[in-house]
mmCIF file with all atom_site columns, C-alpha atoms in Angstrom:
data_model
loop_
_atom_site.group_PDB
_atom_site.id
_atom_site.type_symbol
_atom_site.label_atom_id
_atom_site.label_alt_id
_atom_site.label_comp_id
_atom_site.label_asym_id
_atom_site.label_entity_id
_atom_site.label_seq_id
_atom_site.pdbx_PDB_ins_code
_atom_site.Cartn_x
_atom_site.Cartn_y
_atom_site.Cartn_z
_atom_site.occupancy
_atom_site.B_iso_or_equiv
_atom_site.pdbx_formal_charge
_atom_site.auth_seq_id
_atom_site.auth_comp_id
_atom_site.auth_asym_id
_atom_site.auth_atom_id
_atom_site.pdbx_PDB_model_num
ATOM 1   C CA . UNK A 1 1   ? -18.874 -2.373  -3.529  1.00 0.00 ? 1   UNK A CA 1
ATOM 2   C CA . UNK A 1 2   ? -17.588 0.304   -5.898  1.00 0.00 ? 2   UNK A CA 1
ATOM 3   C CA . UNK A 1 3   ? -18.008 3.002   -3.622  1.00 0.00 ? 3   UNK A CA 1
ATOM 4   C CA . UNK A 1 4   ? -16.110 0.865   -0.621  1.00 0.00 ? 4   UNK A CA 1
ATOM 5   C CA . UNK A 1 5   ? -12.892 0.803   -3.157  1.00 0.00 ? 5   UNK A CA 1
ATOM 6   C CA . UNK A 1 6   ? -13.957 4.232   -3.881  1.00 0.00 ? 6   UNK A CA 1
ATOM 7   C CA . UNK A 1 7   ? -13.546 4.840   0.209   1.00 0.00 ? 7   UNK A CA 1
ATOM 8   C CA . UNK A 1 8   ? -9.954  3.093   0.687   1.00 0.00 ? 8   UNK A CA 1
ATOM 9   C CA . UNK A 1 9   ? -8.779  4.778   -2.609  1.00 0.00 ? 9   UNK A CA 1
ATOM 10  C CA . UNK A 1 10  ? -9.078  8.373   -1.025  1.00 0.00 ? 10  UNK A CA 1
ATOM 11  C CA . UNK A 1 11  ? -8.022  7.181   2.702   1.00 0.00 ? 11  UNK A CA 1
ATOM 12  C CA . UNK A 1 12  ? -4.719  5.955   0.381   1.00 0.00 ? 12  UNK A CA 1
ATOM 13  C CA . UNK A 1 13  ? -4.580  8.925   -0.676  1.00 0.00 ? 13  UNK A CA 1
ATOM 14  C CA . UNK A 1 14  ? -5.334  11.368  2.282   1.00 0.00 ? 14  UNK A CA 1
ATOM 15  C CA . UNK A 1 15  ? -1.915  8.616   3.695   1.00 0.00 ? 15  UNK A CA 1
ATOM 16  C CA . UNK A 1 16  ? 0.251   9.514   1.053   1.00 0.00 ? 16  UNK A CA 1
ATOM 17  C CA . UNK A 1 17  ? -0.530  13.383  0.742   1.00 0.00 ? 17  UNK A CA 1
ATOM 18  C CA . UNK A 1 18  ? -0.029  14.281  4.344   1.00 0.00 ? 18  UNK A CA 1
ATOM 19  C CA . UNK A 1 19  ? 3.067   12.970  4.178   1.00 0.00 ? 19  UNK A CA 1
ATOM 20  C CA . UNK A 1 20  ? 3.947   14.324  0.980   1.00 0.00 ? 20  UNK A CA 1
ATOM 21  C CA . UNK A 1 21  ? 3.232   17.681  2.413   1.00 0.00 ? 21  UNK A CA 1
ATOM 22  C CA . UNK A 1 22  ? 5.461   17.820  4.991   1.00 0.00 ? 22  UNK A CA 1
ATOM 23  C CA . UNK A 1 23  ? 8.370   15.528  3.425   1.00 0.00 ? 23  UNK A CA 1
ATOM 24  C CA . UNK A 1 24  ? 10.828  18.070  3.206   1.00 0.00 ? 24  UNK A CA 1
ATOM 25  C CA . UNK A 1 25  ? 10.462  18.870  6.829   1.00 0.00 ? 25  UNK A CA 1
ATOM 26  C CA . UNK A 1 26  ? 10.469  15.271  8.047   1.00 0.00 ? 26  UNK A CA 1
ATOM 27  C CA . UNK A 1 27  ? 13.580  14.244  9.763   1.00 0.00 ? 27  UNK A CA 1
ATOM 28  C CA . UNK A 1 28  ? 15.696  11.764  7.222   1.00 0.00 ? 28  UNK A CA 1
ATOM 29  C CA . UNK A 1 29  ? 17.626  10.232  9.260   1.00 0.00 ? 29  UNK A CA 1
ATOM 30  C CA . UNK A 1 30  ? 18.194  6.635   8.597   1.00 0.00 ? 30  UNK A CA 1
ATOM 31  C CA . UNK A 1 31  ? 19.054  5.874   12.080  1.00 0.00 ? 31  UNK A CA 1
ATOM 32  C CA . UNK A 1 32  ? 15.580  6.783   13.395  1.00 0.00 ? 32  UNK A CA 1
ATOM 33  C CA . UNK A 1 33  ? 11.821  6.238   12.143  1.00 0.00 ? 33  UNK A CA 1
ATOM 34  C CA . UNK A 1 34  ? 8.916   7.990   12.962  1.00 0.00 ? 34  UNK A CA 1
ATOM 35  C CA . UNK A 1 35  ? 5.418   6.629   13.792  1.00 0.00 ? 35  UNK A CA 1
ATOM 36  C CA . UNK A 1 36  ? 2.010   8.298   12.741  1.00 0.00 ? 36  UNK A CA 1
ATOM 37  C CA . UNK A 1 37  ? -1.341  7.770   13.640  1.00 0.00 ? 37  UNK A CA 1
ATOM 38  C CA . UNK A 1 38  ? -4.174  8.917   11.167  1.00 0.00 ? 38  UNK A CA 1
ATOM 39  C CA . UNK A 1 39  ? -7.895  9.939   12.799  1.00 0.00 ? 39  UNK A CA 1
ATOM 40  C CA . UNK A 1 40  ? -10.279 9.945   10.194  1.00 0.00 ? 40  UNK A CA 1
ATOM 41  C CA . UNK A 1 41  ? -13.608 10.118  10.414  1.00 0.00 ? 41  UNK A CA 1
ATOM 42  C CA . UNK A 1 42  ? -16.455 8.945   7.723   1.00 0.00 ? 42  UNK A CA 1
ATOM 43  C CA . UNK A 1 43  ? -19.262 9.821   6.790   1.00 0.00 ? 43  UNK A CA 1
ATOM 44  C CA . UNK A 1 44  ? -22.699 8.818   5.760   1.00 0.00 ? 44  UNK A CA 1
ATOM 45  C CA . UNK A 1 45  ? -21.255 9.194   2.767   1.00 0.00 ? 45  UNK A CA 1
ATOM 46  C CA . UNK A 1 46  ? -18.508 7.077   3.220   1.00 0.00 ? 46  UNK A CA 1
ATOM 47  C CA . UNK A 1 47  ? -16.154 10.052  2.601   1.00 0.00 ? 47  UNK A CA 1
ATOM 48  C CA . UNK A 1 48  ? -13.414 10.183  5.098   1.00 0.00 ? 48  UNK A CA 1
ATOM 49  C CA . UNK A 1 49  ? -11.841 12.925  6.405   1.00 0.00 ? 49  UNK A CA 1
ATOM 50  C CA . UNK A 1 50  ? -8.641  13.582  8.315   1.00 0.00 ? 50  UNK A CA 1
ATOM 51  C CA . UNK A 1 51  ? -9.177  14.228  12.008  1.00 0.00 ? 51  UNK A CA 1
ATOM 52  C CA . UNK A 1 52  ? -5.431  15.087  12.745  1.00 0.00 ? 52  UNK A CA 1
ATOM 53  C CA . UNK A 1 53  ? -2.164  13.422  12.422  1.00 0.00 ? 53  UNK A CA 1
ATOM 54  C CA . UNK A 1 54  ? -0.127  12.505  15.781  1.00 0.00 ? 54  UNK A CA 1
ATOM 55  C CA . UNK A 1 55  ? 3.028   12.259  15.465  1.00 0.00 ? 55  UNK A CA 1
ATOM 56  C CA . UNK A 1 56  ? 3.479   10.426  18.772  1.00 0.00 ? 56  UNK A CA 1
ATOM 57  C CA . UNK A 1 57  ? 0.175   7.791   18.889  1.00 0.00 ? 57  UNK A CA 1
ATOM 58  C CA . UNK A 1 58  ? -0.673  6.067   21.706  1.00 0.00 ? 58  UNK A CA 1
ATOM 59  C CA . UNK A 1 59  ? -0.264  2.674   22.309  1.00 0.00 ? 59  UNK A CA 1
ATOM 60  C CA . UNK A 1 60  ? -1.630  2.003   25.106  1.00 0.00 ? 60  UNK A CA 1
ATOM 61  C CA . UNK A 1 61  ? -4.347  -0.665  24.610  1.00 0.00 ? 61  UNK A CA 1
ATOM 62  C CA . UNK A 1 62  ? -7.609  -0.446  26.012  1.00 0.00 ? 62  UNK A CA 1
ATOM 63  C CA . UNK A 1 63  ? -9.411  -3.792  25.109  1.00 0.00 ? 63  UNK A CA 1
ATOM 64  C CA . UNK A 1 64  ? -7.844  -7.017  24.137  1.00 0.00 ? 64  UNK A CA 1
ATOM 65  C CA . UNK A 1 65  ? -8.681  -6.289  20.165  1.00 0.00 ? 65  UNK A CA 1
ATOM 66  C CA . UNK A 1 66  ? -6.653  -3.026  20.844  1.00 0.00 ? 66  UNK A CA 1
ATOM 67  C CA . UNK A 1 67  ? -3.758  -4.850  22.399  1.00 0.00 ? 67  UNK A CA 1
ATOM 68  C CA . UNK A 1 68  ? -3.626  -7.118  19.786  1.00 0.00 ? 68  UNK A CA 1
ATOM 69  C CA . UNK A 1 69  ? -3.629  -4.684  16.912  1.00 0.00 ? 69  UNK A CA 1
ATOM 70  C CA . UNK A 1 70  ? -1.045  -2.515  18.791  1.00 0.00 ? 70  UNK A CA 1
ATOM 71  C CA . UNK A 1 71  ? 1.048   -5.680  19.499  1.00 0.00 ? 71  UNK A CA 1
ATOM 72  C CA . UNK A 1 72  ? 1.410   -7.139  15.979  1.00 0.00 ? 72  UNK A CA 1
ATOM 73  C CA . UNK A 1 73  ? 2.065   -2.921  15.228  1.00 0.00 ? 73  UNK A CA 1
ATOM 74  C CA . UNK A 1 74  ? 4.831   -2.771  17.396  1.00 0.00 ? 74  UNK A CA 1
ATOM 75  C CA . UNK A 1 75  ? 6.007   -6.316  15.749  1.00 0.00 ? 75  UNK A CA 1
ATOM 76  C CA . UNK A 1 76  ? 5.723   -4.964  12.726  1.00 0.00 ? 76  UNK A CA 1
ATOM 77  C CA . UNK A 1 77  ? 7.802   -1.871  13.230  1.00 0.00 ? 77  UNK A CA 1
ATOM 78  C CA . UNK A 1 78  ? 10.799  -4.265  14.816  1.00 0.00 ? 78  UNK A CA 1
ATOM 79  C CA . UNK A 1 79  ? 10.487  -5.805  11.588  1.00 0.00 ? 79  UNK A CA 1
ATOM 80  C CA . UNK A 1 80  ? 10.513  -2.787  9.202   1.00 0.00 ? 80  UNK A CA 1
ATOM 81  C CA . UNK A 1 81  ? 13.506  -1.730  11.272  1.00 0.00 ? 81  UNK A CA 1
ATOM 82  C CA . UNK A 1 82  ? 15.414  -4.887  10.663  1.00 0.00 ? 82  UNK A CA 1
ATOM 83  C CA . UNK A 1 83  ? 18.250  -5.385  13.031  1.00 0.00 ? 83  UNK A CA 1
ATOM 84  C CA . UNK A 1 84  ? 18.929  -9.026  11.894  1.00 0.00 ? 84  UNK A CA 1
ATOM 85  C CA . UNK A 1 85  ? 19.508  -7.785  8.887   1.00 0.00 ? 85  UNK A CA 1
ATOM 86  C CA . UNK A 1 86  ? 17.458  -10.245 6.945   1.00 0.00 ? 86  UNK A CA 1
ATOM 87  C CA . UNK A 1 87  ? 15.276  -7.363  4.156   1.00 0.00 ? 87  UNK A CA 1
ATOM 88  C CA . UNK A 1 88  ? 16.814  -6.833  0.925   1.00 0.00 ? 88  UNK A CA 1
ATOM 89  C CA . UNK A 1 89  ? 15.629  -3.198  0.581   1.00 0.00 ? 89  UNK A CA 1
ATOM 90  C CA . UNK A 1 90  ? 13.603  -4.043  -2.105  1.00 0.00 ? 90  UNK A CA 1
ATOM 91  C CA . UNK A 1 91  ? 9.801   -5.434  -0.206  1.00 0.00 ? 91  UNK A CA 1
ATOM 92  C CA . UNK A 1 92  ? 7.013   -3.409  -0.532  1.00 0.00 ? 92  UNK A CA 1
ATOM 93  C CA . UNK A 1 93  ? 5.193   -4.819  2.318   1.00 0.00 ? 93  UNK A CA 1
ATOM 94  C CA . UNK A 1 94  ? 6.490   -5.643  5.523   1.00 0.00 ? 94  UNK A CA 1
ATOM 95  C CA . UNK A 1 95  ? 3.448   -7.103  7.664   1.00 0.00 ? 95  UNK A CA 1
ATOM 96  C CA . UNK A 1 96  ? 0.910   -4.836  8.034   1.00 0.00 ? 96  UNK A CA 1
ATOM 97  C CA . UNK A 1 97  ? 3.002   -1.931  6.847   1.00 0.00 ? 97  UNK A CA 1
ATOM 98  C CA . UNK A 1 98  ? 2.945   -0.714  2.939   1.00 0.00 ? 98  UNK A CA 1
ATOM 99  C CA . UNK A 1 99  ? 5.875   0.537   2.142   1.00 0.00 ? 99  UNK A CA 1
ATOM 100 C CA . UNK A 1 100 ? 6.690   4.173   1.014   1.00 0.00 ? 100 UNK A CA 1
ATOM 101 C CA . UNK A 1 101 ? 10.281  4.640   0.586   1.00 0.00 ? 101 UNK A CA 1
ATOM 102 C CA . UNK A 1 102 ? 11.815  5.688   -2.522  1.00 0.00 ? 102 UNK A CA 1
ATOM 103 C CA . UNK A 1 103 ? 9.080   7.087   -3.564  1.00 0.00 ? 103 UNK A CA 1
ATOM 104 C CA . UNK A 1 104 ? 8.285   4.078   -5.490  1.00 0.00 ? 104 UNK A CA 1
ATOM 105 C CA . UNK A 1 105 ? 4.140   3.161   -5.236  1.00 0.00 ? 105 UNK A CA 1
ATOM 106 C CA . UNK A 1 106 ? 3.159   -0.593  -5.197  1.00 0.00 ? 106 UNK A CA 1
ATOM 107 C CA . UNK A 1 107 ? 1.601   -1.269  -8.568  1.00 0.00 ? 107 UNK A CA 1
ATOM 108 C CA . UNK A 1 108 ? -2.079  -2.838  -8.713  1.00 0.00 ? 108 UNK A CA 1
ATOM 109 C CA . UNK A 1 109 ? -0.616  -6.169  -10.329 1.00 0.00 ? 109 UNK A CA 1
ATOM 110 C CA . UNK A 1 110 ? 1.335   -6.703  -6.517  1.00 0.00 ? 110 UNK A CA 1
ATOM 111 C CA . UNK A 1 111 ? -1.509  -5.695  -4.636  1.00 0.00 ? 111 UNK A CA 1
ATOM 112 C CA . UNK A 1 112 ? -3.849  -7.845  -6.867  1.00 0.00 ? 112 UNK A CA 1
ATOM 113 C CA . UNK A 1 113 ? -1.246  -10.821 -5.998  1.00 0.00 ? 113 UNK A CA 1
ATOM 114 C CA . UNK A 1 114 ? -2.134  -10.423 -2.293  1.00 0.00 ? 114 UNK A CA 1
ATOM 115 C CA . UNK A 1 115 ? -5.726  -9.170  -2.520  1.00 0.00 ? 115 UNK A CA 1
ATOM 116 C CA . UNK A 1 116 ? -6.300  -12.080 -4.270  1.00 0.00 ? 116 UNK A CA 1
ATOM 117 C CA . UNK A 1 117 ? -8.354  -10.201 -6.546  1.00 0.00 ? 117 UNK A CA 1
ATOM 118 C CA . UNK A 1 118 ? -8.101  -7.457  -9.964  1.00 0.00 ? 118 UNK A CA 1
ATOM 119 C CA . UNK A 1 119 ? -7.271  -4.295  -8.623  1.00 0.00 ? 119 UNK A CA 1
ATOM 120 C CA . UNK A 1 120 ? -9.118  -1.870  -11.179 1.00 0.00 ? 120 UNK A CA 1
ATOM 121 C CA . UNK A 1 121 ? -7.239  0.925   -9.960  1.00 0.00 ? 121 UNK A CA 1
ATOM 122 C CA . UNK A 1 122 ? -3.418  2.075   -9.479  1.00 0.00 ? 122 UNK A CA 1
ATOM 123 C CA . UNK A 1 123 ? -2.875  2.492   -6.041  1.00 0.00 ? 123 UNK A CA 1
ATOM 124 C CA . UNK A 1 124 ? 0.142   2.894   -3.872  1.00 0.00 ? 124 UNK A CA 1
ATOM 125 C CA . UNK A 1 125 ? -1.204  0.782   -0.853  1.00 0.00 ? 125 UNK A CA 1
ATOM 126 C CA . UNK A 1 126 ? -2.608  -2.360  -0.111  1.00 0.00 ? 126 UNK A CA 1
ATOM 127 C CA . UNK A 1 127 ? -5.631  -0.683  1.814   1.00 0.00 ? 127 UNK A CA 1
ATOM 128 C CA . UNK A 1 128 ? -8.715  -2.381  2.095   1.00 0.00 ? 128 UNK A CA 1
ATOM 129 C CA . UNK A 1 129 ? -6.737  -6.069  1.107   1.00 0.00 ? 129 UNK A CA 1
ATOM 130 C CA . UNK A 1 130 ? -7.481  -8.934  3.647   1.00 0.00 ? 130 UNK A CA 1
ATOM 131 C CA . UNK A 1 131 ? -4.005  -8.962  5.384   1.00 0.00 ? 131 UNK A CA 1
ATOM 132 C CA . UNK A 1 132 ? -2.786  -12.339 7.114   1.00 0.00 ? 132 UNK A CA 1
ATOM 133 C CA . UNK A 1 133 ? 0.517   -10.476 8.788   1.00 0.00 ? 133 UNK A CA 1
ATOM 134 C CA . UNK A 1 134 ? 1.615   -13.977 10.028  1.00 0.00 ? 134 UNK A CA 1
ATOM 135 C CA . UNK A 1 135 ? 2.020   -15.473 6.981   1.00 0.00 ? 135 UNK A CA 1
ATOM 136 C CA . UNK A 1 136 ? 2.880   -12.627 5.205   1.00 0.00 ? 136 UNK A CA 1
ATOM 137 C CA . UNK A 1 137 ? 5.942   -12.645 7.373   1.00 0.00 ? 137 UNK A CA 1
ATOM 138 C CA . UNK A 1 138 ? 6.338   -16.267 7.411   1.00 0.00 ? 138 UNK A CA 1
ATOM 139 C CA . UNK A 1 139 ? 6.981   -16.046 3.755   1.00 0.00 ? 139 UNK A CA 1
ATOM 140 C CA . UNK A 1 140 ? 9.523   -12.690 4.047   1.00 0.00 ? 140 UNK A CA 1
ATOM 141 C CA . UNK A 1 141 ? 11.578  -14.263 6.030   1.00 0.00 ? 141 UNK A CA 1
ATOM 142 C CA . UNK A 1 142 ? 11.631  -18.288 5.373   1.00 0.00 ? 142 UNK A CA 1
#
């Protein structure tokens, strides 16, 4: 189990240190956004390691798993980009997105609030949590 955490700890962290690496050439542009998609591979090891980075992933579905995961992505992202207006600017999680902005990490006490479990590490995503996106969202927005 400790090398699972171990697993989602440094796939967090391959996340956040791509993007740190290229923040200061990222547009920032609060009128637009930006989707990535992450290949990773792991090994027998369970180390992962990054593939590549697209900055334009396709989302075209090829089983109906796939179109479901894609669907409650693109969901998600109408929801991060909130045209009703209804976010405070202040959620860390919107669905199944973590999020970065401000460069504020989520602490382990929120995660452990939706993990359901101790965290024993600070980590800046909820990675590796069970995530119920429906009422997750039910509860943002009520």
């Amino acid at each position: 189990q400790e090398i699972v955490k171990q697993l989602f700890r440094q796939m967090d962290d391959i996340f956040i240190k791509s993007l740190e690496s290229v923040q200061k050439i990222i547009i920032n542009d609060k009128h637009c956004f930006e989707l990535y998609g992450f290949d990773l591979m792991i090994d027998n090891h369970l180390k992962p390691w990054i593939i590549e980075v697209n900055a334009s992933p396709s989302l075209t579905a090829s089983s109906p798993t796939d179109y479901d995961l894609k669907f409650g992505l693109l969901e998600d992202v109408l929801h991060v980009i909130d045209l009703e207006g209804r976010l405070t600017g202040e959620e860390k999680r919107i669905g199944g997105f973590d999020l970065l902005w401000n460069d504020g990490p989520v602490s382990a006490d929120e995660i452990a609030l939706y993990c359901g479990q101790p965290v024993s590490y600070s980590a800046n995503s909820y990675l590796g949590c069970y995530n119920d996106r429906e009422e997750h969202l039910k509860h943002l927005f009520k």
